[in-house]
mmCIF file of C-alpha atoms in Angstrom:
data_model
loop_
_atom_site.group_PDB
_atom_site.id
_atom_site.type_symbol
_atom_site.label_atom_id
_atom_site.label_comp_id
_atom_site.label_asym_id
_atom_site.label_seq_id
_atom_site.Cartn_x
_atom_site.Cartn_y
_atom_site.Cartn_z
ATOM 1 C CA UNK A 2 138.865 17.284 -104.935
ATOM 2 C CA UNK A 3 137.195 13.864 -105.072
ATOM 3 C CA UNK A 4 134.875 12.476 -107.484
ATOM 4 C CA UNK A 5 131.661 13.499 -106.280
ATOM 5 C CA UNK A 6 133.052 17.145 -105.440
ATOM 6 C CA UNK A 7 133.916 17.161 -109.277
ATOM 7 C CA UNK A 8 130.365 16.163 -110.190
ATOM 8 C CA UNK A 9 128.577 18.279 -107.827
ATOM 9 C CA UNK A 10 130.781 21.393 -109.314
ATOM 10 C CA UNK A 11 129.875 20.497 -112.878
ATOM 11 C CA UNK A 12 126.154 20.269 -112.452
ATOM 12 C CA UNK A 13 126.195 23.532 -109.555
ATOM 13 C CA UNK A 14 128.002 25.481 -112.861
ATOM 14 C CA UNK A 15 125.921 24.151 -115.312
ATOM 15 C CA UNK A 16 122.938 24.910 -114.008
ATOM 16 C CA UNK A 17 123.817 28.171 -112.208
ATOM 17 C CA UNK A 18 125.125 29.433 -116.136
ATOM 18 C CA UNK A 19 121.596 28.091 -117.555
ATOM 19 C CA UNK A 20 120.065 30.449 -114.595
ATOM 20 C CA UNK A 21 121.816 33.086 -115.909
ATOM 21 C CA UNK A 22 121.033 32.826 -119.404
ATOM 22 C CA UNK A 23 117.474 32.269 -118.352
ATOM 23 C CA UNK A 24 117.642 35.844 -116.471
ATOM 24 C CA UNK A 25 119.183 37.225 -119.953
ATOM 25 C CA UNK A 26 116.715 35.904 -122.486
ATOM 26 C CA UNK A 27 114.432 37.386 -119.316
ATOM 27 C CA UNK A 28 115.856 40.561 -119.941
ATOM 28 C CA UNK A 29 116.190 40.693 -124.037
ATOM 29 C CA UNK A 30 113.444 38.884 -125.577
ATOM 30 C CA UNK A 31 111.104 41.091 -126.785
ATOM 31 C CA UNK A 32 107.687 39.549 -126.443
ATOM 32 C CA UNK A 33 106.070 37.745 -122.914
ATOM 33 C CA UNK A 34 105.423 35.245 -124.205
ATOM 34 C CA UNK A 35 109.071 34.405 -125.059
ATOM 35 C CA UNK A 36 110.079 35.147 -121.834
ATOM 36 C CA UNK A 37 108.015 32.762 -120.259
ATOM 37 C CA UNK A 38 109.920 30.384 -122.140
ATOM 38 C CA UNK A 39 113.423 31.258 -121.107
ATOM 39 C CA UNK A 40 111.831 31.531 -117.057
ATOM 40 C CA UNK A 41 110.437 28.673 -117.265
ATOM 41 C CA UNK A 42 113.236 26.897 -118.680
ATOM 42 C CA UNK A 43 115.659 28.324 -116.316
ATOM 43 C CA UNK A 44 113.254 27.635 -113.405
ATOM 44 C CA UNK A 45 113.232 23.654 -114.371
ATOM 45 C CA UNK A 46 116.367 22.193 -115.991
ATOM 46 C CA UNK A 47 118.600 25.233 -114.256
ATOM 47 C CA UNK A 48 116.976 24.534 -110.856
ATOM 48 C CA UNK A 49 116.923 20.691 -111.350
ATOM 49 C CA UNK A 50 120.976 20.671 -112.079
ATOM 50 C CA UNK A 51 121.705 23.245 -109.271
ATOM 51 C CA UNK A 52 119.735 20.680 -107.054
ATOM 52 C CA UNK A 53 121.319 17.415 -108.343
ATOM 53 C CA UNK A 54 125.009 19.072 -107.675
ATOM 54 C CA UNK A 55 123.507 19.289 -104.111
ATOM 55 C CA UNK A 56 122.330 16.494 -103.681
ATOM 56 C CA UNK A 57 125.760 14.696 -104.646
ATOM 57 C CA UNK A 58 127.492 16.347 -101.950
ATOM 58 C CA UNK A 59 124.669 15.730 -99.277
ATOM 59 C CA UNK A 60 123.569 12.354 -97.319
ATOM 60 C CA UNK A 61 121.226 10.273 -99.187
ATOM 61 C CA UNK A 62 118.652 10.557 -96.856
ATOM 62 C CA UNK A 63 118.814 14.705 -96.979
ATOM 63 C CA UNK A 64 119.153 14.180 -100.875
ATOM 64 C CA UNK A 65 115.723 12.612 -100.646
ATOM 65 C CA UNK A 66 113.864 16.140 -99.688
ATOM 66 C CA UNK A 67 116.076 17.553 -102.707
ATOM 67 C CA UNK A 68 113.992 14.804 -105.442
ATOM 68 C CA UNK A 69 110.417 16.373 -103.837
ATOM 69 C CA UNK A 70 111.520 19.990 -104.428
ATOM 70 C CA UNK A 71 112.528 19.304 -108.153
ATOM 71 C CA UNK A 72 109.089 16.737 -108.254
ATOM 72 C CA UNK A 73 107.318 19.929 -107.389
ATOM 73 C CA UNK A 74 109.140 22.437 -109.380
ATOM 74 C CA UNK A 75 108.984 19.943 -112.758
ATOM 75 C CA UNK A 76 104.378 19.910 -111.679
ATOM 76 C CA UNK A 77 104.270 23.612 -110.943
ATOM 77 C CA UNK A 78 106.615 25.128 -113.626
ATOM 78 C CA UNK A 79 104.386 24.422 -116.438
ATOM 79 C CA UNK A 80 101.234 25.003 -114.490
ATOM 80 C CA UNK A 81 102.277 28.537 -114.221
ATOM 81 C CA UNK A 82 103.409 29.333 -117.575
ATOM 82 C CA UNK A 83 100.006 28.195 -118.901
ATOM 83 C CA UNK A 84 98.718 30.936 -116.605
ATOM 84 C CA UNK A 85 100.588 33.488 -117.365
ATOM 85 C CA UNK A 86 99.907 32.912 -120.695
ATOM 86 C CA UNK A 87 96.447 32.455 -120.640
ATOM 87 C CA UNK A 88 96.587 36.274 -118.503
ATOM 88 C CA UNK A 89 98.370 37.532 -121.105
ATOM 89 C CA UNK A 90 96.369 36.442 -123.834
ATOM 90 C CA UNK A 91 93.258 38.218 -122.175
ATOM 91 C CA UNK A 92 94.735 41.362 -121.069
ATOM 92 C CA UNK A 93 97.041 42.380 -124.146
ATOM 93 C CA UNK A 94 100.714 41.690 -122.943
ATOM 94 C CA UNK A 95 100.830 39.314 -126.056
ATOM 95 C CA UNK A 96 101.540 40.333 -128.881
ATOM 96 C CA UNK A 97 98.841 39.024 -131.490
ATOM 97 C CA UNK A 98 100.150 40.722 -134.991
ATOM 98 C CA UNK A 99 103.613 39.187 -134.768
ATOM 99 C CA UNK A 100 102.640 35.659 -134.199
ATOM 100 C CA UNK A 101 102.442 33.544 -136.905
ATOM 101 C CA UNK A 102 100.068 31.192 -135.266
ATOM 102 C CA UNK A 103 97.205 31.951 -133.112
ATOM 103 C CA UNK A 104 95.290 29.020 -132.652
ATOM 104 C CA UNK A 105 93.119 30.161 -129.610
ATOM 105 C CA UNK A 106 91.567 33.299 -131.329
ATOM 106 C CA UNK A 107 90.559 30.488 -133.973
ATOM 107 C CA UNK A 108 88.724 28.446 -131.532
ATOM 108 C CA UNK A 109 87.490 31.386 -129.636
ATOM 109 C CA UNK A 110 85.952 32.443 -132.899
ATOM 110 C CA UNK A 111 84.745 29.106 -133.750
ATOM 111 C CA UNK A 112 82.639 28.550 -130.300
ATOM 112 C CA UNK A 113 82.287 32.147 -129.924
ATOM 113 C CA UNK A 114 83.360 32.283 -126.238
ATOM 114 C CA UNK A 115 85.687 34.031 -123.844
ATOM 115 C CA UNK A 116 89.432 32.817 -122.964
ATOM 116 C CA UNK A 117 89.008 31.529 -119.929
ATOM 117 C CA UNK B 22 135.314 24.067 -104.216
ATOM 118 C CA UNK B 23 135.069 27.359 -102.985
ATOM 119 C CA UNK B 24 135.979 29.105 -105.880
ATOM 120 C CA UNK B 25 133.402 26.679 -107.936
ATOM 121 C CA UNK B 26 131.280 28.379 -105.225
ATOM 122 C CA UNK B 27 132.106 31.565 -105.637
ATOM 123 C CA UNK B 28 131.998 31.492 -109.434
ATOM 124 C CA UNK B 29 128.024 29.975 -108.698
ATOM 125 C CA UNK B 30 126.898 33.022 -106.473
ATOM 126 C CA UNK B 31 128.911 35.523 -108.816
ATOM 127 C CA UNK B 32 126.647 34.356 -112.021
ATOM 128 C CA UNK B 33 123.842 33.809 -109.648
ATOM 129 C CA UNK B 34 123.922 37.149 -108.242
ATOM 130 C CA UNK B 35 124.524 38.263 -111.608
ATOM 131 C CA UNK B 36 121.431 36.874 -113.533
ATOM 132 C CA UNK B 37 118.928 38.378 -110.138
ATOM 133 C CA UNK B 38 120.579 41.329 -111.491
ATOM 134 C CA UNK B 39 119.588 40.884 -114.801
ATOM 135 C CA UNK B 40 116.117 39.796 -113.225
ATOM 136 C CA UNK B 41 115.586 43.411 -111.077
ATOM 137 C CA UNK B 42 116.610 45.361 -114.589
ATOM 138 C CA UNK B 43 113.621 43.487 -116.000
ATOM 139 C CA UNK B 44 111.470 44.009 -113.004
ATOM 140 C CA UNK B 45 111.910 47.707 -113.227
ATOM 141 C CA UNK B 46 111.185 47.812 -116.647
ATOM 142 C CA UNK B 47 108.043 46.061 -116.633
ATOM 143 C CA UNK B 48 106.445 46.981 -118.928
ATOM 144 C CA UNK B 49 103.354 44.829 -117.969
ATOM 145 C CA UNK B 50 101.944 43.776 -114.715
ATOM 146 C CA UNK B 51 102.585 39.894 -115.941
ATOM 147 C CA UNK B 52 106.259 40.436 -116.878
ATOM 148 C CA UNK B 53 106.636 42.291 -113.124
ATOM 149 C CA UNK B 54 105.323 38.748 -111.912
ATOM 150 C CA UNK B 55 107.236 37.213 -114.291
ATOM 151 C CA UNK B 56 110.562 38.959 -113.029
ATOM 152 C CA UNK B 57 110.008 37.910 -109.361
ATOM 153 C CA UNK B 58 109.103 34.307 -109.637
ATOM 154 C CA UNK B 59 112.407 33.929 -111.661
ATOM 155 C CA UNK B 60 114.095 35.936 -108.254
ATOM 156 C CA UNK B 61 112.297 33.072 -106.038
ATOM 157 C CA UNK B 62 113.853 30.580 -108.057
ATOM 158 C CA UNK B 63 117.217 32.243 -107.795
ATOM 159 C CA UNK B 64 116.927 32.295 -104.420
ATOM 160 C CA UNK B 65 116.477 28.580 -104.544
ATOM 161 C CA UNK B 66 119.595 28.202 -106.289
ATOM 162 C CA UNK B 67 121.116 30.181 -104.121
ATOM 163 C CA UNK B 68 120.219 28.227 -101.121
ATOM 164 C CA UNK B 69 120.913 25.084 -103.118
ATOM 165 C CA UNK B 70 124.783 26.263 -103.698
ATOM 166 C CA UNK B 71 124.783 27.277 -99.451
ATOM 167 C CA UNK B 72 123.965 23.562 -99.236
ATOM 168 C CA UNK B 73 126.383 22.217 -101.102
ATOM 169 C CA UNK B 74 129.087 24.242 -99.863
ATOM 170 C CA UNK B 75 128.287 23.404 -96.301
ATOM 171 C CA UNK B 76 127.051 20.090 -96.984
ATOM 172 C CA UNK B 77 124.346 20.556 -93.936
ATOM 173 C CA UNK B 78 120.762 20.149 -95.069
ATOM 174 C CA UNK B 79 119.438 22.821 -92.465
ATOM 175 C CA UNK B 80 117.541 24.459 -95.425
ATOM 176 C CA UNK B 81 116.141 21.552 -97.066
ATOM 177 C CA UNK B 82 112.884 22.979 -95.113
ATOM 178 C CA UNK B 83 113.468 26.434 -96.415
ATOM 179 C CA UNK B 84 113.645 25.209 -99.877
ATOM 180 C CA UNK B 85 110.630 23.302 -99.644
ATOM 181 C CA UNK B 86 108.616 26.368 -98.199
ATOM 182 C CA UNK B 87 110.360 28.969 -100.687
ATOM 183 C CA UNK B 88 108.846 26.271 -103.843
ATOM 184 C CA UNK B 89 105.679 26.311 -102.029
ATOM 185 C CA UNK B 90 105.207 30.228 -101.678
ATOM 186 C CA UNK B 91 106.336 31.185 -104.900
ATOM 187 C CA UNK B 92 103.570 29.274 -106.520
ATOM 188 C CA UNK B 93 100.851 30.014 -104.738
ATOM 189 C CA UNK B 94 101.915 33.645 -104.996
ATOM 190 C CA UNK B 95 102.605 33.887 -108.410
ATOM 191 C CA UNK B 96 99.203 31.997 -109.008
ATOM 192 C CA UNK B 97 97.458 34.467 -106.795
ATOM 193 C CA UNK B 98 99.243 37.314 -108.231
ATOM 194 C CA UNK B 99 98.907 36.176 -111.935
ATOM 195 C CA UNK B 100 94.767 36.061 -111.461
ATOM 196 C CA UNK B 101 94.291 39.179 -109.610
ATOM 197 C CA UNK B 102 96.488 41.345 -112.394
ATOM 198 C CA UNK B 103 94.246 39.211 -114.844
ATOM 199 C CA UNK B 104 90.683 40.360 -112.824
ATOM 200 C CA UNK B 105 92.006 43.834 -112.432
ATOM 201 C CA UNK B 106 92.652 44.259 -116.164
ATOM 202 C CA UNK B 107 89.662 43.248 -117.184
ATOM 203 C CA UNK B 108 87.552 45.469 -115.205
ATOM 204 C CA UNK B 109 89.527 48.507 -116.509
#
């Protein structure tokens, strides 16, 4: 094994075991919103290492389409875990008793609006 | 290398395992969603791992497509279980 085939292992099993713990946090936390946290974690540092192990092993000029799928994942990842929890927030997946904060049911209260 | 491969699909496959578990479960319409975006992201791994292995960059197109569709679906899934609750 050269050099670069013992980097590209070490980041390909890194971030392959962060996918998996993502899946089991996934699977065991109790709450959505906690979830969301160990998806979305999973589906940017776990999918960013599984693409830089790639992208050692590939040409640089194929590595180059590998940087604009992790640009895009690192943009959309935490566009959609502000959705999800915004959804959740309005239709009842969350949780409100055990949270210690709730800072949006203050505001809502405050301006006396809808989550939206 | 190919056993660093196969030890990458094994906790891959593993973990969309874990994922389908959760996606039967449910128990909400947003943790369904939840469950298979994280399955679309496996599958990028997955691909990812195919690419390193081979080192051919066939998929690189693929990959970029997969990212694409599971946003916008997720997105479009995410409001539409929102909607639909809230006319219930």
């Amino acid at each position: 094994m050269t050099v670069r085939d013992t980097i590209s292992a070490v980041l390909l099993l890194t971030g392959t075991a962060l996918c998996l713990l993502g899946a089991l946090g996934l699977l065991r936390f109790p709450d959505l919103l906690t979830r969301l946290q160990a998806a979305t974690k999973t589906q940017t540092f776990g999918l960013l290492l599984v693409l830089a192990g790639a992208a050692v092993r590939l040409e640089p000029r194929y590595a180059a389409a590998l940087v604009l799928v992790a640009l895009f994942q690192v943009i959309t990842a935490p566009v959609l875990s502000q959705l999800f929890g915004k959804a959740g927030y309005r239709t009842g997946a969350v949780q409100r008793p055990a949270m210690e904060v709730d800072e949006l049911d203050e505001r809502l209260r405050a301006e006396g609006g809808q989550a939206d | 290398m190919t056993l660093v491969v196969s030890i990458a699909f094994g906790l891959l496959s593993l973990a969309a395992l874990l994922t389908l578990v959760r996606l039967v479960r449910g128990p909400s319409t947003l943790d369904r969603i939840l469950a298979l975006d994280m399955l679309l992201v496996l599958i990028l791994a997955g691909v990812c791992v195919e690419m390193a292995m081979s080192q051919r960059s066939l998929n690189v197109a693929l990959l970029l497509s997969v990212a694409l569709l599971a946003f916008v679906g997720s997105l479009c899934a995410v409001k539409l279980a929102e909607r639909r609750e809230e006319y219930q």
